[in-house]
JSON list of C-alpha atoms in Angstrom, two decimals:
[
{"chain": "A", "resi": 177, "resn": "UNK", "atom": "CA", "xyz": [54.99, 95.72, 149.00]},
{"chain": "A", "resi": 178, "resn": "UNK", "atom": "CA", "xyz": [57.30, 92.96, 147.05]},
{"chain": "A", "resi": 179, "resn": "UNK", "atom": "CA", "xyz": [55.55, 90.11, 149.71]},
{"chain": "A", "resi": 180, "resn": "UNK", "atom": "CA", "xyz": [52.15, 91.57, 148.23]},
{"chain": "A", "resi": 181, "resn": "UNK", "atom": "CA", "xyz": [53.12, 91.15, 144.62]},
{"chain": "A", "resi": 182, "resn": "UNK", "atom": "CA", "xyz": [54.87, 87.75, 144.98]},
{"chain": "A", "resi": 183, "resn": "UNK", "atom": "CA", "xyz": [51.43, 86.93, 146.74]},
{"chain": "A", "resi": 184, "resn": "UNK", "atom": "CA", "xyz": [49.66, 87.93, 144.02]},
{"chain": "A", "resi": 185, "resn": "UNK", "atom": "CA", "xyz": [51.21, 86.39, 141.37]},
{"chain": "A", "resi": 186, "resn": "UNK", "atom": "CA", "xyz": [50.70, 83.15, 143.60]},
{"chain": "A", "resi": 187, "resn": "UNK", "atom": "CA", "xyz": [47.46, 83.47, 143.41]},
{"chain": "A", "resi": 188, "resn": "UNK", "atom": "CA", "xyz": [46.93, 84.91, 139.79]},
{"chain": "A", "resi": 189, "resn": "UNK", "atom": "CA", "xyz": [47.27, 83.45, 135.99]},
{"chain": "A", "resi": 190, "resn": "UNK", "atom": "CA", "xyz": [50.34, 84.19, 134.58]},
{"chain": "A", "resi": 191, "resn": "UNK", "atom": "CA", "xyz": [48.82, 86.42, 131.84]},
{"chain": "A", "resi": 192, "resn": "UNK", "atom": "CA", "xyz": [52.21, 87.21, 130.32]},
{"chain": "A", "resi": 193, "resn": "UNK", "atom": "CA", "xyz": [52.65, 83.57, 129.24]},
{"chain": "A", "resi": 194, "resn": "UNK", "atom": "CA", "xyz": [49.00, 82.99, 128.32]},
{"chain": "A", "resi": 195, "resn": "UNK", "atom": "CA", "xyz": [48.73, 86.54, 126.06]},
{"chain": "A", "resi": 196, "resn": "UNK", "atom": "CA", "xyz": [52.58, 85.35, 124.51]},
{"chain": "A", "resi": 197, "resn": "UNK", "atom": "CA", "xyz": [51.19, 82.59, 123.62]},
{"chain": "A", "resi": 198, "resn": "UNK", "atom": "CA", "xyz": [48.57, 83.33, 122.09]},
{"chain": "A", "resi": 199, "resn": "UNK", "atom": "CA", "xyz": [50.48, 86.07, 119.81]},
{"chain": "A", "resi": 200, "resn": "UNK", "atom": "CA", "xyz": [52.95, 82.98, 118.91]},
{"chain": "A", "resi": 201, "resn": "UNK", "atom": "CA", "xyz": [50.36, 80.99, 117.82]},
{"chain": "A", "resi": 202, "resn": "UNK", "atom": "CA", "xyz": [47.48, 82.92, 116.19]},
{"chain": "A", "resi": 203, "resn": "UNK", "atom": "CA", "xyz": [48.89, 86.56, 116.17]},
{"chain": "A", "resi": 204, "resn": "UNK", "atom": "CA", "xyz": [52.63, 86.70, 115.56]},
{"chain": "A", "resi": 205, "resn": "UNK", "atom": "CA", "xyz": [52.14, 90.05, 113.18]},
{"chain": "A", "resi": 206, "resn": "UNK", "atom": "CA", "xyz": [51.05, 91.66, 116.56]},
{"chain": "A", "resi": 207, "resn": "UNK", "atom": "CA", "xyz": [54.29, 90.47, 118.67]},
{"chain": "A", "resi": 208, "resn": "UNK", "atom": "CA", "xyz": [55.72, 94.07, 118.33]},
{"chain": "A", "resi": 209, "resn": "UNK", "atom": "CA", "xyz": [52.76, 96.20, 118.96]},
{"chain": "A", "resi": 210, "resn": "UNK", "atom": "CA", "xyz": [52.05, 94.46, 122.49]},
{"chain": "A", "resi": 211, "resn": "UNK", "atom": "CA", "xyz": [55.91, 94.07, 122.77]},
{"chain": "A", "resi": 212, "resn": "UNK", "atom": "CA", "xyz": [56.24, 96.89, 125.31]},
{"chain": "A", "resi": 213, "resn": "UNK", "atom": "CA", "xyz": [52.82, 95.80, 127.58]},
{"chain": "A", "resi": 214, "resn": "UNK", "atom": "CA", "xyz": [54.43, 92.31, 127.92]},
{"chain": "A", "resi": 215, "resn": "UNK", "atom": "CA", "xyz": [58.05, 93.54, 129.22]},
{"chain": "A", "resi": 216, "resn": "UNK", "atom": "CA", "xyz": [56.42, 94.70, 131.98]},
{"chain": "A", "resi": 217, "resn": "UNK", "atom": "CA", "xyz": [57.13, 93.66, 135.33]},
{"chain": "A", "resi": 218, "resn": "UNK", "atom": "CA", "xyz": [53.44, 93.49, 137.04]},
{"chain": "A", "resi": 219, "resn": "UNK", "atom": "CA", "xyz": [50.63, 93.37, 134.94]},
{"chain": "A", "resi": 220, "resn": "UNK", "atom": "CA", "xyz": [47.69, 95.39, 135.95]},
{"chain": "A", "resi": 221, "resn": "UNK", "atom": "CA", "xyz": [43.82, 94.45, 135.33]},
{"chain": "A", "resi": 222, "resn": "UNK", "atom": "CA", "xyz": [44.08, 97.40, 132.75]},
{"chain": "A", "resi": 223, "resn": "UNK", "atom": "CA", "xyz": [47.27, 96.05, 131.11]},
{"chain": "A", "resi": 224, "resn": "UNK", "atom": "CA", "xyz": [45.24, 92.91, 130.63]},
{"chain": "A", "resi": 225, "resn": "UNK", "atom": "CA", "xyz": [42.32, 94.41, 129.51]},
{"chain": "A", "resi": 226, "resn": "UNK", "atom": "CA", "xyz": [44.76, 96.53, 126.98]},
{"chain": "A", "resi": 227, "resn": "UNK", "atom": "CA", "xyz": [46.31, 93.76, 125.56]},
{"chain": "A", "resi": 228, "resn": "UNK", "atom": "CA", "xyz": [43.00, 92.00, 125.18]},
{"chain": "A", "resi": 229, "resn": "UNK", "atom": "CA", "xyz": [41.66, 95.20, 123.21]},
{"chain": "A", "resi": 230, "resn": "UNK", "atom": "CA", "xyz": [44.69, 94.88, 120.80]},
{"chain": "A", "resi": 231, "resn": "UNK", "atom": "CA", "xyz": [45.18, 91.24, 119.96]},
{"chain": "A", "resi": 232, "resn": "UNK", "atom": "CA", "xyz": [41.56, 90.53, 119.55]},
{"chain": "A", "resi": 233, "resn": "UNK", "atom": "CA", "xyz": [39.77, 94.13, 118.78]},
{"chain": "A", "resi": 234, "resn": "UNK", "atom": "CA", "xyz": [36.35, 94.87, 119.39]},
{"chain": "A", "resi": 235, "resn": "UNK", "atom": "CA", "xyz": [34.08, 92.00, 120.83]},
{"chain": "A", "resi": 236, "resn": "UNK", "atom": "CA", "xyz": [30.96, 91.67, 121.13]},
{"chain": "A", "resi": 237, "resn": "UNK", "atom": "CA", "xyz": [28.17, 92.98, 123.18]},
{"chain": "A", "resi": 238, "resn": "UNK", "atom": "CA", "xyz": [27.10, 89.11, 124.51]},
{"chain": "A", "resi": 239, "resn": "UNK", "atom": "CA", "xyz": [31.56, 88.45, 125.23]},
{"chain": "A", "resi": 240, "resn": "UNK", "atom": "CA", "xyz": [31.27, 92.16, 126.97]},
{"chain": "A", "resi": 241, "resn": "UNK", "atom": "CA", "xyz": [28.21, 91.16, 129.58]},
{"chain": "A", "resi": 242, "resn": "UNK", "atom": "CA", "xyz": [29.67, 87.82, 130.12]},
{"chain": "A", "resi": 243, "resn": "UNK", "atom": "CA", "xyz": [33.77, 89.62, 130.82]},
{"chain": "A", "resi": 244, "resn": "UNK", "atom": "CA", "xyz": [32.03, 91.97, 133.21]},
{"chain": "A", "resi": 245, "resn": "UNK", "atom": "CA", "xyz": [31.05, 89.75, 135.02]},
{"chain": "A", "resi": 246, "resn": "UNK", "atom": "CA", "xyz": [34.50, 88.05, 135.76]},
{"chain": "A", "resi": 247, "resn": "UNK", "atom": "CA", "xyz": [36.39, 91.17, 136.17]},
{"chain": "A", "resi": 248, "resn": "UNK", "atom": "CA", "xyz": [38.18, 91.60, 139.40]},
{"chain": "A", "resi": 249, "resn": "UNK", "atom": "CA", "xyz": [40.45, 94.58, 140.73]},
{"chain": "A", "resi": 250, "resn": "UNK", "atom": "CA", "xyz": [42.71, 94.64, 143.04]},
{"chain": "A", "resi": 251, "resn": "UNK", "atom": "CA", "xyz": [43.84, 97.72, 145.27]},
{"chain": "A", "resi": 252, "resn": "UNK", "atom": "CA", "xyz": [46.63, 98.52, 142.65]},
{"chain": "A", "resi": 253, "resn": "UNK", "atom": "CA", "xyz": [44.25, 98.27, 139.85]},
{"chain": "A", "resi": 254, "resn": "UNK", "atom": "CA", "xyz": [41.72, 100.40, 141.57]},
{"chain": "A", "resi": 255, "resn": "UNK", "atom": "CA", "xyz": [43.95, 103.59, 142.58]},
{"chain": "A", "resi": 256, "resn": "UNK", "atom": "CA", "xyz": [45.79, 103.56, 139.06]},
{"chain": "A", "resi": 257, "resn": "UNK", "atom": "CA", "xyz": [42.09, 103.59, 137.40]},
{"chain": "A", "resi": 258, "resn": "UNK", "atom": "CA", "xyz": [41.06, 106.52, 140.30]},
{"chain": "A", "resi": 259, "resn": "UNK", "atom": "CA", "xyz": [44.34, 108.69, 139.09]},
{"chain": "A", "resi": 260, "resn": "UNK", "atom": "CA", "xyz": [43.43, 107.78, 135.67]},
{"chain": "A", "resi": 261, "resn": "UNK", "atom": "CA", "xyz": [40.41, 109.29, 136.53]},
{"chain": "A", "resi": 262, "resn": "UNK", "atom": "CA", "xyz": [42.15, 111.82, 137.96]},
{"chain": "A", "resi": 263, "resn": "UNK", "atom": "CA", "xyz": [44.87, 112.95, 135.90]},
{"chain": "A", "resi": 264, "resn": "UNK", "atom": "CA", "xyz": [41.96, 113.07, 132.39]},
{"chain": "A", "resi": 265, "resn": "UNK", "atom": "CA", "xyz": [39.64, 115.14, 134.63]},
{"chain": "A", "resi": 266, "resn": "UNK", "atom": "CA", "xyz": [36.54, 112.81, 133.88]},
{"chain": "A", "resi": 267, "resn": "UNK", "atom": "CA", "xyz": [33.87, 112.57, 135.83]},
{"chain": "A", "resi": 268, "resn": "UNK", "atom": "CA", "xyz": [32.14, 109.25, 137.25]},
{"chain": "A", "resi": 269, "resn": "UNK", "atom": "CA", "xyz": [30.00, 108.27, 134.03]},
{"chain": "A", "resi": 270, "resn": "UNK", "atom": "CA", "xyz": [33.15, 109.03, 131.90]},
{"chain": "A", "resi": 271, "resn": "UNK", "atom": "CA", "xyz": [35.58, 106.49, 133.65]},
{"chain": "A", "resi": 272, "resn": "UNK", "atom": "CA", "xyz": [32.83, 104.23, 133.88]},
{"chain": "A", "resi": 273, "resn": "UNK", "atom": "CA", "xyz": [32.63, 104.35, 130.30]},
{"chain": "A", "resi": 274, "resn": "UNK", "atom": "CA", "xyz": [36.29, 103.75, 129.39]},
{"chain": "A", "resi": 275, "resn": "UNK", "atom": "CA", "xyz": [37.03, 100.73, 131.92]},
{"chain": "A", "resi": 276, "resn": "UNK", "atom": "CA", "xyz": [33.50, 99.17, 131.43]},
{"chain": "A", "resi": 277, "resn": "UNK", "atom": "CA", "xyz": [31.91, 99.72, 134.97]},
{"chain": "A", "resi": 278, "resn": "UNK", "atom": "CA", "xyz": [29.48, 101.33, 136.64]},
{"chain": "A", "resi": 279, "resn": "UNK", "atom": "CA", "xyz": [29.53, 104.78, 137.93]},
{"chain": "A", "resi": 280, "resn": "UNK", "atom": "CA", "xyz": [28.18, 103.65, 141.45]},
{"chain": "A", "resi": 281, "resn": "UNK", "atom": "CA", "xyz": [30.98, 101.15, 141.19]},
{"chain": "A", "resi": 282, "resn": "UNK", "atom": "CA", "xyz": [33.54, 104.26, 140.90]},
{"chain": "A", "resi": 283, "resn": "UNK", "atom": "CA", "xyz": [31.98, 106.16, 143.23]},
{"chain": "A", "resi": 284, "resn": "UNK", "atom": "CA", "xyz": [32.08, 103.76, 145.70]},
{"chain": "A", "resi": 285, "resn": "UNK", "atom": "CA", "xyz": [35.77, 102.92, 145.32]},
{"chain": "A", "resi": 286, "resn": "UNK", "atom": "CA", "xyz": [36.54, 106.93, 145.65]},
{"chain": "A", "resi": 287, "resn": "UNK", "atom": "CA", "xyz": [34.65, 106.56, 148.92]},
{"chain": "A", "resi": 288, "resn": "UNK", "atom": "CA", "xyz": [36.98, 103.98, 150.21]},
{"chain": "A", "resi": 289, "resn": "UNK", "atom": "CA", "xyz": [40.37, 105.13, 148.91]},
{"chain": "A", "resi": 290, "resn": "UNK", "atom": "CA", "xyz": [39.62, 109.02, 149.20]},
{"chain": "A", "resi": 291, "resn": "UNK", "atom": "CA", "xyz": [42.39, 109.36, 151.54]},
{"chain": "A", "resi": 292, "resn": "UNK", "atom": "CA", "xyz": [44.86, 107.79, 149.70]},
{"chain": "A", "resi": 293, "resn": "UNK", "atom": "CA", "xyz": [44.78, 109.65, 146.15]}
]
């Protein structure tokens, strides 16, 4: 699992440095409220998308369609959104909803890892 990780992070931006940055420079009143997000160890597509939410708010419906469209998950990402799922008892259209995807899109991955949550 650790050769997985450090593969990962190979392969991946280093978010932690790019979203600290960022706070240093434009947002340093916001330092403490994404404090505990940033201490993390791995960051997960929906720690990213988190962070995102609370440095910069709300954006836009154009910036939404065009971050859709770039959004990647990896197995991690996927189960922890399926417990999410899960654990809230929502149905297809509602975790679509909250991570911005379709519900065919969740259905499919709960095809694929049905076995393993």
């Amino acid at each position: 699992m650790k050769e997985k990780l450090d593969k990962h992070k190979q392969q991946s931006p280093d978010y932690r440095l790019i979203f600290s940055d960022i706070i240093d420079k434009k947002f340093p009143h916001k330092r403490e409220y994404c404090e505990k997000i940033l201490r993390k160890e791995y960051l997960s597509a929906i720690d990213i998308m988190k962070l995102n939410q609370m440095i910069f708010g709300a954006s836009g419906k154009i910036a939404e369609n065009f971050n859709q469209k770039h959004k990647s998950y990896n197995k991690a990402d996927i189960l922890e959104i399926l417990n999410y799922q899960k654990n809230n008892k929502l149905n297809n259209l509602q975790t679509s909803l909250k991570f911005k995807t379709s519900r065919n899109t969740i259905a499919k991955w709960k095809k694929l890892y049905s076995n393993l949550h």
